[in-house]
């Protein structure tokens, strides 16, 4: 799969070298190539491929595609930006899931990291009944709205789906959802930038509607008016405002909530949110998610408890080779705001269990009057 090139074992090797050097990116689908002649070698345990270190400026990385049997150049790594932000049109590989993508535009979010002990000032209080009493300071952090290359979507096994944007559909069917496939939100540190000589390096139905090739620019893909109009029109529904993070026994949980809109049902208002959750195994032990336990507090005064096996019908394994799993889900309240928090029950290989905390996060309805989300057909 595309992600096998960028497992953390290889990424830790990259970080040891000067970022000024260029790194070639390649895709491959067959382990019978000529890579065995190079020394030393780095084994990708996800697919059995080997990659050569060679000279520093020729370190190679691979990702596999089942339909091919030869090495295929994807592009050349660029220096990772430690400061500032990436511009619209920046090509990148996702450092966790390994897919190819392109930046549409950046967002600035408030990151509430419970792993950092802040001063008591500028902190965000916990919701009623949430576990612990720690107050968490919010820090501005850059995230990006991106397009995922559709060729890589089938191979991202550690995600339950490859769309991260859903709205309430703008018609009479109050149960309908409107989804945009192949869109993602990516943290700044997940970006591995590269450049390519291709004029259409990313396959996605929105790529040529949103971006146009201009070789005189850097990066050479600039936004069309349609992208600017789509961003402006859907700003309230696309923008992420809060990101919540907490680590328990080397398992880090990150939550990003989004308000989706309100529907009228049986003379009452129902408010909907989606939330994106990523679990990451920061240690070396293989573990598996077995159960979820949610508590959902509504401003109307209700407290709901939800228990169940796994998440979105899966019980993902988190290992050193596949350390992360990401999924999205939805929740509704009969009040304009509320809170959610809970735990995931995690099982070790010896059969023992432990609970991983899900950081509490607010569900805010953005009560300002807004036009309904616009589609992307032009």
GROMACS .gro file of C-alpha atoms in nm:
model
  378
    1UNK     CA    1   0.000   0.000   0.000
    2UNK     CA    2   0.103   0.360  -0.036
    3UNK     CA    3   0.153   0.395   0.334
    4UNK     CA    4   0.421   0.130   0.362
    5UNK     CA    5   0.688   0.371   0.239
    6UNK     CA    6   0.643   0.598   0.534
    7UNK     CA    7   0.622   0.377   0.838
    8UNK     CA    8   0.777   0.533   1.141
    9UNK     CA    9   1.081   0.308   1.121
   10UNK     CA   10   1.181   0.478   0.797
   11UNK     CA   11   1.071   0.822   0.910
   12UNK     CA   12   1.297   0.804   1.213
   13UNK     CA   13   1.583   0.740   0.974
   14UNK     CA   14   1.492   1.045   0.765
   15UNK     CA   15   1.497   1.275   1.064
   16UNK     CA   16   1.866   1.200   1.127
   17UNK     CA   17   1.978   1.358   0.804
   18UNK     CA   18   2.008   1.713   0.681
   19UNK     CA   19   1.678   1.833   0.536
   20UNK     CA   20   1.869   2.030   0.271
   21UNK     CA   21   1.930   1.713   0.073
   22UNK     CA   22   1.678   1.599  -0.184
   23UNK     CA   23   1.515   1.260  -0.138
   24UNK     CA   24   1.364   1.073  -0.429
   25UNK     CA   25   1.020   0.922  -0.383
   26UNK     CA   26   0.923   0.612  -0.571
   27UNK     CA   27   0.634   0.372  -0.583
   28UNK     CA   28   0.675   0.000  -0.630
   29UNK     CA   29   0.464  -0.312  -0.625
   30UNK     CA   30   0.711  -0.596  -0.653
   31UNK     CA   31   0.985  -0.705  -0.414
   32UNK     CA   32   1.179  -0.878  -0.690
   33UNK     CA   33   1.342  -0.561  -0.823
   34UNK     CA   34   1.707  -0.462  -0.819
   35UNK     CA   35   1.701  -0.314  -0.469
   36UNK     CA   36   1.896  -0.608  -0.324
   37UNK     CA   37   2.222  -0.483  -0.473
   38UNK     CA   38   2.230  -0.179  -0.244
   39UNK     CA   39   2.379  -0.175   0.106
   40UNK     CA   40   2.273  -0.102   0.369
   41UNK     CA   41   1.905  -0.182   0.330
   42UNK     CA   42   1.589  -0.084   0.519
   43UNK     CA   43   1.310  -0.339   0.524
   44UNK     CA   44   0.950  -0.225   0.500
   45UNK     CA   45   0.775  -0.481   0.717
   46UNK     CA   46   0.434  -0.389   0.577
   47UNK     CA   47   0.511  -0.515   0.227
   48UNK     CA   48   0.850  -0.685   0.240
   49UNK     CA   49   1.019  -0.433   0.012
   50UNK     CA   50   1.373  -0.318   0.073
   51UNK     CA   51   1.507   0.033   0.023
   52UNK     CA   52   1.866   0.146  -0.009
   53UNK     CA   53   2.030   0.419   0.187
   54UNK     CA   54   2.293   0.488  -0.082
   55UNK     CA   55   2.444   0.835  -0.055
   56UNK     CA   56   2.265   1.085   0.165
   57UNK     CA   57   2.131   1.280  -0.128
   58UNK     CA   58   1.998   0.962  -0.292
   59UNK     CA   59   1.810   0.801  -0.005
   60UNK     CA   60   1.508   0.632  -0.159
   61UNK     CA   61   1.158   0.569  -0.036
   62UNK     CA   62   0.898   0.344  -0.184
   63UNK     CA   63   0.528   0.282  -0.170
   64UNK     CA   64   0.360  -0.015  -0.332
   65UNK     CA   65   0.080  -0.022  -0.586
   66UNK     CA   66  -0.063  -0.366  -0.671
   67UNK     CA   67  -0.127  -0.285  -1.035
   68UNK     CA   68   0.240  -0.220  -1.117
   69UNK     CA   69   0.558  -0.424  -1.109
   70UNK     CA   70   0.825  -0.161  -1.168
   71UNK     CA   71   0.959   0.129  -0.968
   72UNK     CA   72   0.790   0.453  -1.053
   73UNK     CA   73   0.919   0.798  -0.960
   74UNK     CA   74   0.667   1.008  -0.770
   75UNK     CA   75   0.874   1.318  -0.702
   76UNK     CA   76   1.154   1.468  -0.495
   77UNK     CA   77   1.132   1.553  -0.128
   78UNK     CA   78   1.157   1.918  -0.030
   79UNK     CA   79   1.276   2.066   0.298
   80UNK     CA   80   1.018   2.030   0.575
   81UNK     CA   81   0.899   2.367   0.705
   82UNK     CA   82   0.970   2.400   1.073
   83UNK     CA   83   0.804   2.742   1.078
   84UNK     CA   84   0.542   2.913   0.866
   85UNK     CA   85   0.289   2.726   0.659
   86UNK     CA   86   0.258   2.544   0.328
   87UNK     CA   87   0.084   2.724   0.043
   88UNK     CA   88  -0.209   2.620  -0.174
   89UNK     CA   89  -0.087   2.370  -0.433
   90UNK     CA   90   0.185   2.208  -0.218
   91UNK     CA   91   0.227   1.837  -0.296
   92UNK     CA   92   0.295   1.612   0.002
   93UNK     CA   93   0.300   1.261   0.140
   94UNK     CA   94   0.111   1.199   0.464
   95UNK     CA   95   0.369   1.100   0.726
   96UNK     CA   96   0.128   0.861   0.903
   97UNK     CA   97  -0.101   0.721   0.633
   98UNK     CA   98   0.138   0.754   0.339
   99UNK     CA   99  -0.106   0.881   0.077
  100UNK     CA  100  -0.024   1.143  -0.185
  101UNK     CA  101  -0.210   1.469  -0.149
  102UNK     CA  102  -0.215   1.838  -0.229
  103UNK     CA  103  -0.288   2.135  -0.002
  104UNK     CA  104  -0.602   2.337  -0.079
  105UNK     CA  105  -0.574   2.594   0.203
  106UNK     CA  106  -0.464   2.621   0.567
  107UNK     CA  107  -0.673   2.661   0.883
  108UNK     CA  108  -0.566   2.786   1.224
  109UNK     CA  109  -0.705   2.575   1.507
  110UNK     CA  110  -0.678   2.587   1.886
  111UNK     CA  111  -0.500   2.271   1.999
  112UNK     CA  112  -0.587   2.163   2.353
  113UNK     CA  113  -0.315   1.914   2.444
  114UNK     CA  114  -0.373   1.743   2.778
  115UNK     CA  115  -0.021   1.598   2.765
  116UNK     CA  116   0.116   1.947   2.828
  117UNK     CA  117   0.084   2.096   3.177
  118UNK     CA  118   0.007   2.468   3.125
  119UNK     CA  119  -0.017   2.764   3.362
  120UNK     CA  120  -0.361   2.812   3.513
  121UNK     CA  121  -0.425   3.118   3.297
  122UNK     CA  122  -0.565   3.099   2.944
  123UNK     CA  123  -0.708   2.754   3.005
  124UNK     CA  124  -1.025   2.581   2.899
  125UNK     CA  125  -1.247   2.428   3.171
  126UNK     CA  126  -1.367   2.069   3.150
  127UNK     CA  127  -1.733   1.985   3.094
  128UNK     CA  128  -1.955   1.880   3.385
  129UNK     CA  129  -1.882   1.525   3.496
  130UNK     CA  130  -1.573   1.479   3.282
  131UNK     CA  131  -1.285   1.271   3.417
  132UNK     CA  132  -1.009   1.458   3.598
  133UNK     CA  133  -0.989   1.827   3.678
  134UNK     CA  134  -0.699   1.937   3.462
  135UNK     CA  135  -0.739   2.264   3.277
  136UNK     CA  136  -0.587   2.276   2.933
  137UNK     CA  137  -0.433   2.571   2.755
  138UNK     CA  138  -0.518   2.614   2.389
  139UNK     CA  139  -0.233   2.674   2.145
  140UNK     CA  140  -0.271   2.792   1.786
  141UNK     CA  141  -0.178   2.519   1.541
  142UNK     CA  142  -0.192   2.494   1.160
  143UNK     CA  143  -0.404   2.233   0.984
  144UNK     CA  144  -0.466   2.195   0.612
  145UNK     CA  145  -0.763   2.110   0.395
  146UNK     CA  146  -0.624   1.867   0.136
  147UNK     CA  147  -0.721   1.643  -0.154
  148UNK     CA  148  -0.623   1.274  -0.133
  149UNK     CA  149  -0.504   1.099  -0.449
  150UNK     CA  150  -0.783   0.854  -0.537
  151UNK     CA  151  -0.525   0.593  -0.643
  152UNK     CA  152  -0.414   0.568  -0.281
  153UNK     CA  153  -0.757   0.564  -0.116
  154UNK     CA  154  -0.811   0.185  -0.148
  155UNK     CA  155  -0.478   0.118   0.024
  156UNK     CA  156  -0.528   0.333   0.334
  157UNK     CA  157  -0.632   0.039   0.550
  158UNK     CA  158  -0.595   0.223   0.880
  159UNK     CA  159  -0.880   0.462   0.809
  160UNK     CA  160  -1.246   0.371   0.812
  161UNK     CA  161  -1.316   0.600   0.518
  162UNK     CA  162  -1.135   0.855   0.304
  163UNK     CA  163  -1.377   1.141   0.331
  164UNK     CA  164  -1.363   1.374   0.628
  165UNK     CA  165  -1.622   1.632   0.527
  166UNK     CA  166  -1.996   1.580   0.567
  167UNK     CA  167  -2.281   1.829   0.574
  168UNK     CA  168  -2.654   1.807   0.624
  169UNK     CA  169  -2.798   1.785   0.277
  170UNK     CA  170  -2.978   2.099   0.162
  171UNK     CA  171  -3.316   1.952   0.078
  172UNK     CA  172  -3.630   1.819   0.244
  173UNK     CA  173  -3.487   1.481   0.346
  174UNK     CA  174  -3.372   1.562   0.699
  175UNK     CA  175  -3.191   1.228   0.732
  176UNK     CA  176  -2.964   1.280   0.431
  177UNK     CA  177  -2.596   1.361   0.458
  178UNK     CA  178  -2.385   1.531   0.196
  179UNK     CA  179  -2.030   1.393   0.177
  180UNK     CA  180  -1.723   1.497  -0.020
  181UNK     CA  181  -1.495   1.198  -0.083
  182UNK     CA  182  -1.119   1.231  -0.074
  183UNK     CA  183  -1.099   1.541   0.146
  184UNK     CA  184  -0.894   1.538   0.464
  185UNK     CA  185  -0.766   1.763   0.742
  186UNK     CA  186  -0.392   1.728   0.796
  187UNK     CA  187  -0.178   1.865   1.077
  188UNK     CA  188   0.133   2.063   0.985
  189UNK     CA  189   0.367   1.796   1.122
  190UNK     CA  190   0.199   1.527   0.906
  191UNK     CA  191   0.314   1.700   0.585
  192UNK     CA  192   0.615   1.561   0.396
  193UNK     CA  193   0.645   1.808   0.107
  194UNK     CA  194   0.769   1.710  -0.238
  195UNK     CA  195   0.761   1.841  -0.592
  196UNK     CA  196   0.682   1.669  -0.918
  197UNK     CA  197   0.728   1.748  -1.285
  198UNK     CA  198   0.377   1.624  -1.364
  199UNK     CA  199   0.112   1.880  -1.451
  200UNK     CA  200  -0.159   1.658  -1.298
  201UNK     CA  201   0.024   1.471  -1.019
  202UNK     CA  202  -0.289   1.405  -0.810
  203UNK     CA  203  -0.590   1.211  -0.935
  204UNK     CA  204  -0.910   1.354  -0.786
  205UNK     CA  205  -1.224   1.480  -0.958
  206UNK     CA  206  -1.182   1.820  -0.793
  207UNK     CA  207  -0.813   1.867  -0.875
  208UNK     CA  208  -0.852   2.041  -1.210
  209UNK     CA  209  -1.165   2.224  -1.094
  210UNK     CA  210  -0.982   2.377  -0.799
  211UNK     CA  211  -0.623   2.413  -0.922
  212UNK     CA  212  -0.441   2.511  -1.241
  213UNK     CA  213  -0.080   2.445  -1.340
  214UNK     CA  214   0.145   2.752  -1.357
  215UNK     CA  215   0.517   2.666  -1.394
  216UNK     CA  216   0.623   3.021  -1.304
  217UNK     CA  217   0.486   2.980  -0.949
  218UNK     CA  218   0.619   2.789  -0.649
  219UNK     CA  219   0.443   2.561  -0.589
  220UNK     CA  220   0.333   2.544  -0.955
  221UNK     CA  221  -0.037   2.483  -0.880
  222UNK     CA  222  -0.244   2.793  -0.809
  223UNK     CA  223  -0.607   2.818  -0.695
  224UNK     CA  224  -0.881   2.875  -0.948
  225UNK     CA  225  -1.163   3.116  -0.872
  226UNK     CA  226  -1.386   2.812  -0.814
  227UNK     CA  227  -1.169   2.704  -0.518
  228UNK     CA  228  -1.173   3.054  -0.370
  229UNK     CA  229  -1.550   3.078  -0.410
  230UNK     CA  230  -1.604   2.730  -0.263
  231UNK     CA  231  -1.386   2.810   0.038
  232UNK     CA  232  -1.560   3.141   0.100
  233UNK     CA  233  -1.908   2.993   0.061
  234UNK     CA  234  -1.845   2.692   0.287
  235UNK     CA  235  -1.610   2.854   0.535
  236UNK     CA  236  -1.843   2.804   0.836
  237UNK     CA  237  -1.884   2.433   0.758
  238UNK     CA  238  -1.524   2.354   0.668
  239UNK     CA  239  -1.326   2.543   0.929
  240UNK     CA  240  -1.197   2.348   1.225
  241UNK     CA  241  -1.173   2.550   1.544
  242UNK     CA  242  -1.072   2.312   1.824
  243UNK     CA  243  -0.846   2.006   1.830
  244UNK     CA  244  -0.822   1.795   2.148
  245UNK     CA  245  -0.540   1.553   2.231
  246UNK     CA  246  -0.455   1.322   2.520
  247UNK     CA  247  -0.220   1.024   2.569
  248UNK     CA  248  -0.278   0.727   2.799
  249UNK     CA  249  -0.013   0.453   2.828
  250UNK     CA  250   0.143   0.547   2.493
  251UNK     CA  251  -0.193   0.558   2.309
  252UNK     CA  252  -0.266   0.911   2.188
  253UNK     CA  253  -0.622   1.011   2.101
  254UNK     CA  254  -0.688   1.321   1.889
  255UNK     CA  255  -1.042   1.455   1.839
  256UNK     CA  256  -1.163   1.723   1.595
  257UNK     CA  257  -1.533   1.818   1.619
  258UNK     CA  258  -1.728   1.997   1.342
  259UNK     CA  259  -2.073   2.149   1.351
  260UNK     CA  260  -2.289   2.021   1.063
  261UNK     CA  261  -2.613   2.213   1.098
  262UNK     CA  262  -2.961   2.200   1.249
  263UNK     CA  263  -3.279   2.020   1.145
  264UNK     CA  264  -3.637   2.060   1.262
  265UNK     CA  265  -3.802   1.734   1.366
  266UNK     CA  266  -4.140   1.693   1.536
  267UNK     CA  267  -4.159   2.058   1.640
  268UNK     CA  268  -3.811   2.053   1.792
  269UNK     CA  269  -3.461   2.139   1.676
  270UNK     CA  270  -3.196   1.871   1.634
  271UNK     CA  271  -2.832   1.984   1.613
  272UNK     CA  272  -2.575   1.766   1.440
  273UNK     CA  273  -2.197   1.737   1.466
  274UNK     CA  274  -1.937   1.512   1.311
  275UNK     CA  275  -1.615   1.429   1.490
  276UNK     CA  276  -1.291   1.286   1.356
  277UNK     CA  277  -1.084   1.065   1.587
  278UNK     CA  278  -0.730   0.937   1.543
  279UNK     CA  279  -0.570   0.678   1.770
  280UNK     CA  280  -0.191   0.650   1.759
  281UNK     CA  281   0.032   0.393   1.925
  282UNK     CA  282   0.337   0.588   2.040
  283UNK     CA  283   0.504   0.279   2.190
  284UNK     CA  284   0.634  -0.055   2.068
  285UNK     CA  285   0.369  -0.288   2.214
  286UNK     CA  286   0.101  -0.428   1.981
  287UNK     CA  287  -0.249  -0.347   2.107
  288UNK     CA  288  -0.606  -0.373   1.979
  289UNK     CA  289  -0.909  -0.151   2.036
  290UNK     CA  290  -1.193  -0.365   2.172
  291UNK     CA  291  -1.464  -0.137   2.314
  292UNK     CA  292  -1.578   0.224   2.331
  293UNK     CA  293  -1.753   0.401   2.617
  294UNK     CA  294  -1.898   0.746   2.549
  295UNK     CA  295  -2.069   1.001   2.769
  296UNK     CA  296  -2.265   1.274   2.591
  297UNK     CA  297  -2.385   1.574   2.789
  298UNK     CA  298  -2.645   1.808   2.641
  299UNK     CA  299  -2.713   2.167   2.745
  300UNK     CA  300  -3.074   2.055   2.792
  301UNK     CA  301  -2.952   1.865   3.099
  302UNK     CA  302  -2.943   1.509   2.965
  303UNK     CA  303  -2.645   1.276   3.003
  304UNK     CA  304  -2.631   0.978   2.766
  305UNK     CA  305  -2.403   0.676   2.798
  306UNK     CA  306  -2.305   0.473   2.492
  307UNK     CA  307  -2.112   0.144   2.503
  308UNK     CA  308  -2.022  -0.089   2.220
  309UNK     CA  309  -1.769  -0.313   2.054
  310UNK     CA  310  -1.495  -0.142   1.854
  311UNK     CA  311  -1.554   0.169   1.648
  312UNK     CA  312  -1.743   0.200   1.317
  313UNK     CA  313  -1.766  -0.180   1.304
  314UNK     CA  314  -1.392  -0.238   1.338
  315UNK     CA  315  -1.150  -0.337   1.612
  316UNK     CA  316  -0.824  -0.197   1.476
  317UNK     CA  317  -0.480  -0.327   1.572
  318UNK     CA  318  -0.217  -0.062   1.646
  319UNK     CA  319   0.140  -0.179   1.594
  320UNK     CA  320   0.478  -0.034   1.512
  321UNK     CA  321   0.413  -0.109   1.143
  322UNK     CA  322   0.060   0.040   1.145
  323UNK     CA  323   0.060   0.273   1.445
  324UNK     CA  324  -0.251   0.480   1.371
  325UNK     CA  325  -0.621   0.442   1.298
  326UNK     CA  326  -0.859   0.724   1.203
  327UNK     CA  327  -1.236   0.738   1.166
  328UNK     CA  328  -1.527   0.981   1.164
  329UNK     CA  329  -1.870   0.958   1.322
  330UNK     CA  330  -2.172   1.177   1.398
  331UNK     CA  331  -2.375   1.280   1.699
  332UNK     CA  332  -2.696   1.482   1.748
  333UNK     CA  333  -2.836   1.679   2.041
  334UNK     CA  334  -3.167   1.848   2.105
  335UNK     CA  335  -2.978   2.150   2.236
  336UNK     CA  336  -2.744   2.398   2.066
  337UNK     CA  337  -2.439   2.281   2.262
  338UNK     CA  338  -2.299   2.006   2.480
  339UNK     CA  339  -1.990   1.799   2.555
  340UNK     CA  340  -1.855   1.449   2.485
  341UNK     CA  341  -1.585   1.242   2.652
  342UNK     CA  342  -1.514   0.879   2.727
  343UNK     CA  343  -1.270   0.589   2.702
  344UNK     CA  344  -1.151   0.321   2.465
  345UNK     CA  345  -1.088  -0.027   2.606
  346UNK     CA  346  -0.753  -0.149   2.471
  347UNK     CA  347  -0.630  -0.510   2.480
  348UNK     CA  348  -0.265  -0.618   2.498
  349UNK     CA  349  -0.128  -0.934   2.336
  350UNK     CA  350  -0.129  -1.113   2.673
  351UNK     CA  351  -0.504  -1.057   2.704
  352UNK     CA  352  -0.489  -0.783   2.968
  353UNK     CA  353  -0.680  -0.458   2.918
  354UNK     CA  354  -0.649  -0.090   2.997
  355UNK     CA  355  -0.865   0.216   2.931
  356UNK     CA  356  -0.748   0.504   2.713
  357UNK     CA  357  -0.906   0.840   2.785
  358UNK     CA  358  -1.088   1.030   2.511
  359UNK     CA  359  -1.027   1.400   2.584
  360UNK     CA  360  -1.346   1.596   2.657
  361UNK     CA  361  -1.453   1.826   2.377
  362UNK     CA  362  -1.724   2.084   2.326
  363UNK     CA  363  -2.009   2.059   2.079
  364UNK     CA  364  -2.090   2.415   1.977
  365UNK     CA  365  -2.362   2.499   1.727
  366UNK     CA  366  -2.219   2.822   1.584
  367UNK     CA  367  -2.560   2.980   1.629
  368UNK     CA  368  -2.496   3.262   1.383
  369UNK     CA  369  -2.725   3.249   1.083
  370UNK     CA  370  -2.543   3.088   0.792
  371UNK     CA  371  -2.640   2.983   0.445
  372UNK     CA  372  -2.652   2.605   0.398
  373UNK     CA  373  -2.339   2.435   0.261
  374UNK     CA  374  -2.284   2.460  -0.112
  375UNK     CA  375  -2.204   2.163  -0.333
  376UNK     CA  376  -1.898   2.122  -0.548
  377UNK     CA  377  -2.061   2.066  -0.887
  378UNK     CA  378  -1.987   2.357  -1.114
   0.00000   0.00000   0.00000
